[in-house]
Coordinates of C-alpha atoms in Angstrom, one line a residue:
M1 CA 23.2 4.1 14.4
A2 CA 24.7 7.3 13.1
S3 CA 24.4 6.1 9.5
E4 CA 20.8 5.2 10.1
R5 CA 20.0 8.7 11.4
H6 CA 21.8 10.2 8.4
V7 CA 19.7 8.0 6.0
N8 CA 16.4 8.9 7.8
A9 CA 17.3 12.6 7.7
A10 CA 18.1 12.5 4.0
R11 CA 14.9 10.6 3.2
S12 CA 12.8 13.1 5.1
K13 CA 14.0 15.9 2.8
V14 CA 13.4 14.3 -0.6
F15 CA 9.6 14.7 -0.7
G16 CA 9.9 18.4 -1.5
E17 CA 11.4 17.6 -4.9
V18 CA 7.9 16.4 -5.9
A19 CA 5.7 18.3 -3.4
E20 CA 2.8 18.8 -5.9
L21 CA 2.9 15.2 -7.0
Y22 CA 3.0 14.0 -3.4
D23 CA -0.1 16.1 -2.6
A24 CA -2.0 14.8 -5.7
S25 CA -1.1 11.1 -5.4
R26 CA -0.9 10.3 -1.8
P27 CA -4.0 8.9 -0.1
G28 CA -5.6 10.9 2.7
Y29 CA -6.7 9.8 6.2
A30 CA -10.2 8.7 7.1
D31 CA -12.5 10.8 9.3
T32 CA -12.8 7.7 11.5
M33 CA -9.1 8.0 12.3
V34 CA -9.5 11.6 13.3
T35 CA -12.5 10.8 15.5
E36 CA -10.6 8.0 17.2
V37 CA -7.6 10.2 18.0
L38 CA -9.7 13.2 19.3
E39 CA -11.9 11.0 21.5
Y40 CA -8.8 9.5 23.1
A41 CA -7.0 12.9 23.4
A42 CA -10.0 14.7 25.0
L43 CA -8.3 18.0 24.0
G44 CA -10.8 20.5 25.2
D45 CA -9.4 23.9 24.2
R46 CA -5.8 22.8 24.2
A47 CA -3.7 22.9 21.0
A48 CA -2.1 20.1 19.1
V49 CA 1.2 19.8 17.3
E50 CA 1.8 17.8 14.2
V51 CA 5.3 16.5 13.4
G52 CA 6.2 16.0 9.7
A53 CA 3.0 17.6 8.4
G54 CA 4.0 17.3 4.7
T55 CA 1.4 18.9 2.5
G56 CA -1.4 18.5 5.0
K57 CA -2.9 15.1 4.3
A58 CA -3.6 14.5 8.0
T59 CA -3.6 18.2 8.9
V60 CA -6.7 19.3 7.0
P61 CA -9.3 16.9 8.7
F62 CA -8.1 18.1 12.1
A63 CA -8.0 21.7 11.1
A64 CA -11.5 21.5 9.7
L65 CA -12.8 20.7 13.2
G66 CA -11.3 23.9 14.5
I67 CA -8.4 22.3 16.4
P68 CA -5.6 24.8 17.1
L69 CA -2.6 23.3 15.3
V70 CA 1.1 23.9 15.1
C71 CA 2.6 22.0 12.1
V72 CA 6.3 21.3 12.1
E73 CA 7.5 20.4 8.6
P74 CA 11.2 20.0 7.7
D75 CA 11.0 20.8 4.0
A76 CA 10.1 24.4 2.9
R77 CA 8.8 23.2 -0.4
M78 CA 6.3 20.8 1.3
A79 CA 5.4 23.6 3.8
E80 CA 4.5 25.9 0.9
V81 CA 1.9 23.4 -0.4
L82 CA 0.8 22.8 3.2
R83 CA 0.2 26.5 3.7
R84 CA -1.9 26.6 0.6
N85 CA -4.0 23.6 1.8
V86 CA -4.7 25.2 5.2
A87 CA -5.2 28.8 4.0
G88 CA -8.8 28.6 5.0
Y89 CA -8.0 27.6 8.6
P90 CA -6.7 30.5 10.7
N91 CA -6.3 28.0 13.6
V92 CA -3.2 26.5 11.8
R93 CA 0.4 27.8 12.1
V94 CA 3.2 26.2 10.0
E95 CA 6.7 26.2 11.3
V96 CA 9.5 25.0 9.0
G97 CA 12.3 23.0 10.6
D98 CA 13.4 19.6 11.9
F99 CA 11.5 18.4 14.9
E100 CA 14.8 17.5 16.5
Q101 CA 15.7 21.2 16.5
W102 CA 12.2 22.6 17.0
Q103 CA 11.8 24.5 20.2
P104 CA 8.3 24.4 21.8
G105 CA 9.5 27.1 24.3
S106 CA 6.9 27.5 27.1
R107 CA 4.2 25.9 24.9
R108 CA 2.9 22.5 26.0
Y109 CA 0.4 20.6 23.9
G110 CA -2.6 18.4 24.5
L111 CA -1.8 16.2 21.5
L112 CA 1.2 15.4 19.4
F113 CA 0.5 13.4 16.2
A114 CA 2.6 12.2 13.3
A115 CA 1.2 10.7 10.1
S116 CA 3.6 8.5 8.2
A117 CA 6.5 10.6 9.6
W118 CA 7.5 8.8 12.8
N119 CA 10.2 6.6 11.2
F120 CA 12.1 9.6 9.9
L121 CA 12.7 11.0 13.4
D122 CA 15.9 10.4 15.4
H123 CA 15.2 7.0 17.0
D124 CA 17.4 7.8 20.0
R125 CA 15.7 11.2 20.8
R126 CA 12.1 11.0 19.6
W127 CA 10.3 9.9 22.7
G128 CA 12.1 12.4 24.8
L129 CA 11.2 15.2 22.4
V130 CA 7.6 14.1 22.3
H131 CA 7.4 14.0 26.1
A132 CA 8.9 17.5 26.3
A133 CA 6.3 18.9 24.0
L134 CA 3.3 17.5 25.9
A135 CA 1.5 18.6 29.0
P136 CA 1.1 15.9 31.7
G137 CA -1.7 13.5 30.8
S138 CA -1.6 14.6 27.1
A139 CA -1.8 12.2 24.1
V140 CA 0.5 11.1 21.3
A141 CA -1.0 9.6 18.2
L142 CA 1.3 7.9 15.5
V143 CA -0.5 7.0 12.3
R144 CA 0.6 5.1 9.2
N145 CA -1.1 3.7 6.0
P146 CA 0.5 0.4 4.9
H147 CA -0.7 -1.2 1.8
G148 CA -1.2 -4.9 1.0
V149 CA -1.6 -6.2 -2.6
H150 CA -4.5 -8.6 -3.2
D151 CA -3.0 -10.3 -6.2
A152 CA -0.1 -12.5 -5.0
G153 CA 1.3 -12.9 -8.5
L154 CA 1.3 -9.2 -9.1
R155 CA 2.9 -8.5 -5.8
A156 CA 5.7 -11.0 -6.5
E157 CA 6.4 -9.4 -9.9
L158 CA 6.4 -5.9 -8.4
A159 CA 8.8 -7.1 -5.7
G160 CA 11.1 -8.5 -8.4
I161 CA 11.3 -5.1 -10.0
G162 CA 12.1 -3.5 -6.7
D163 CA 14.8 -6.1 -6.0
R164 CA 16.5 -5.5 -9.4
H165 CA 16.7 -1.7 -8.7
G166 CA 17.6 -1.9 -5.0
I167 CA 14.3 -0.4 -3.8
T168 CA 13.5 -1.0 -0.1
G169 CA 10.3 0.0 1.5
S170 CA 7.9 -0.2 -1.5
P171 CA 4.2 -0.1 -0.5
H172 CA 3.6 -3.3 -2.4
R173 CA 6.1 -5.5 -0.4
F174 CA 3.2 -7.1 1.6
L175 CA 0.2 -9.1 0.6
A176 CA -3.2 -8.0 1.8
S177 CA -3.4 -11.2 3.8
D178 CA -0.1 -10.4 5.5
I179 CA -1.4 -7.3 7.1
A180 CA -5.2 -7.8 7.3
G181 CA -5.5 -9.3 10.8
G182 CA -4.1 -9.1 14.2
E183 CA -2.1 -6.4 15.9
P184 CA 0.3 -4.3 13.8
G185 CA 3.4 -5.6 15.6
N186 CA 2.6 -9.1 14.5
W187 CA 3.8 -8.3 11.0
D188 CA 6.0 -5.3 11.4
Q189 CA 8.4 -4.9 14.2
A190 CA 8.7 -1.2 13.6
W191 CA 5.4 -0.7 15.4
P192 CA 6.1 1.7 18.2
D193 CA 4.4 -0.1 21.1
T194 CA 7.5 -2.0 22.3
E195 CA 9.7 1.1 22.1
C196 CA 7.1 3.2 24.0
R197 CA 6.7 0.7 26.7
R198 CA 10.4 0.5 27.2
D199 CA 10.6 4.3 27.5
G200 CA 8.3 4.2 30.5
R201 CA 7.0 7.8 30.5
F202 CA 3.7 6.9 28.8
T203 CA 0.7 4.9 29.8
D204 CA -2.7 3.7 28.4
L205 CA -1.1 2.4 25.2
R206 CA -3.5 1.4 22.5
S207 CA -3.4 0.2 18.9
V208 CA -6.4 0.8 16.6
R209 CA -6.8 -0.4 13.0
F210 CA -9.0 0.7 10.1
R211 CA -9.3 -1.0 6.7
E212 CA -10.2 0.1 3.2
D213 CA -9.9 -1.4 -0.2
L214 CA -8.5 0.9 -2.8
R215 CA -8.0 0.7 -6.6
Y216 CA -5.2 2.7 -8.2
D217 CA -5.0 3.0 -11.9
T218 CA -1.6 2.8 -13.4
D219 CA -0.9 6.5 -13.7
R220 CA -1.9 7.2 -10.1
Y221 CA 0.0 4.3 -8.7
L222 CA 3.2 5.4 -10.5
G223 CA 2.7 8.9 -9.2
Y224 CA 2.3 7.5 -5.7
L225 CA 5.5 5.4 -6.1
S226 CA 7.3 8.5 -7.5
S227 CA 6.5 10.4 -4.3
L228 CA 8.0 7.8 -2.0
S229 CA 11.5 8.3 -0.4
A230 CA 12.5 4.8 -1.5
Y231 CA 12.1 5.9 -5.1
R232 CA 13.3 9.5 -4.7
I233 CA 16.7 8.5 -3.4
L234 CA 17.4 6.4 -6.5
P235 CA 19.5 7.8 -9.4
D236 CA 17.1 9.3 -11.9
D237 CA 17.8 6.7 -14.6
H238 CA 17.2 3.8 -12.1
R239 CA 14.0 5.4 -10.8
E240 CA 12.6 6.0 -14.3
Q241 CA 13.4 2.5 -15.4
A242 CA 11.8 1.0 -12.3
L243 CA 8.7 3.1 -12.8
A244 CA 8.5 2.2 -16.5
E245 CA 8.7 -1.5 -15.7
A246 CA 6.1 -1.2 -13.0
G247 CA 3.8 0.7 -15.5
R248 CA 4.1 -2.0 -18.1
L249 CA 3.3 -4.7 -15.6
L250 CA 0.2 -2.8 -14.2
D251 CA -1.1 -2.2 -17.7
A252 CA -0.7 -5.9 -18.5
H253 CA -2.8 -6.6 -15.3
G254 CA -5.8 -4.6 -16.3
G255 CA -4.4 -1.1 -16.0
G256 CA -4.1 -0.8 -12.2
I257 CA -3.7 -2.5 -8.8
D258 CA -6.1 -3.4 -6.0
V259 CA -4.8 -2.9 -2.5
L260 CA -5.9 -3.1 1.0
Q261 CA -5.0 0.1 2.8
V262 CA -4.7 -0.3 6.5
T263 CA -4.7 2.8 8.7
D264 CA -2.9 1.9 12.0
V265 CA -3.1 4.3 14.9
F266 CA -0.9 4.0 18.0
L267 CA -2.1 6.0 21.0
A268 CA -0.4 6.7 24.3
R269 CA -0.6 9.2 27.1
T270 CA 2.0 11.0 29.2
R271 CA 2.0 9.9 32.8

């Protein structure tokens, strides 16, 4: 367990190496997701806290609605881009540091959300930390954007490249048909529902899913891969070789890749 925490902590700090690329290549979050979260949270005039805000992919659509936000981001380089992206929103404050060491003090929030950051938090402590940051009856929203490849043959070839270079966690490890239907936990046991139920301090658990077909051209998809922790932790030569092989493969398949992007939202409320 200690080694897993170390790996997660290390992975959470690699994005800053390519903060600008991350900001340019990562997909954003749909307005429908923001609407779903806010309707559930019923914030009123209460503030929200975002954990692992990155460069603001999920921050900006909440900030644009005037929600008072505190963004906790562990990497100062990512936070620099985040500050630039929210410069027009005086309702946003950015605090640099690990969520595990972050101190809410006397502040208690009406909503805590994390977009593609939950898995990087200390698995033994995260529910307790979330609970401590929230006022009674407040909401937690955990969001992720898994991808599924429509072309089974292309997915298999991309998976082969990943296997040769020891890459785990590539966004193309699933077929679109693997993730298209049913509840998130049916295909990925990392979904937080079971863990949250076991914790016992939360109620009104819900899972909501949105779907969108996306087309990445080769350059954008390689940029996206380059921004992922699974690729950032590779030795430079291995990463460049893996990306070059993926690029040649995508060019040979029409210059890009068609994927199903699923936005999964987990919602719960403190008792």
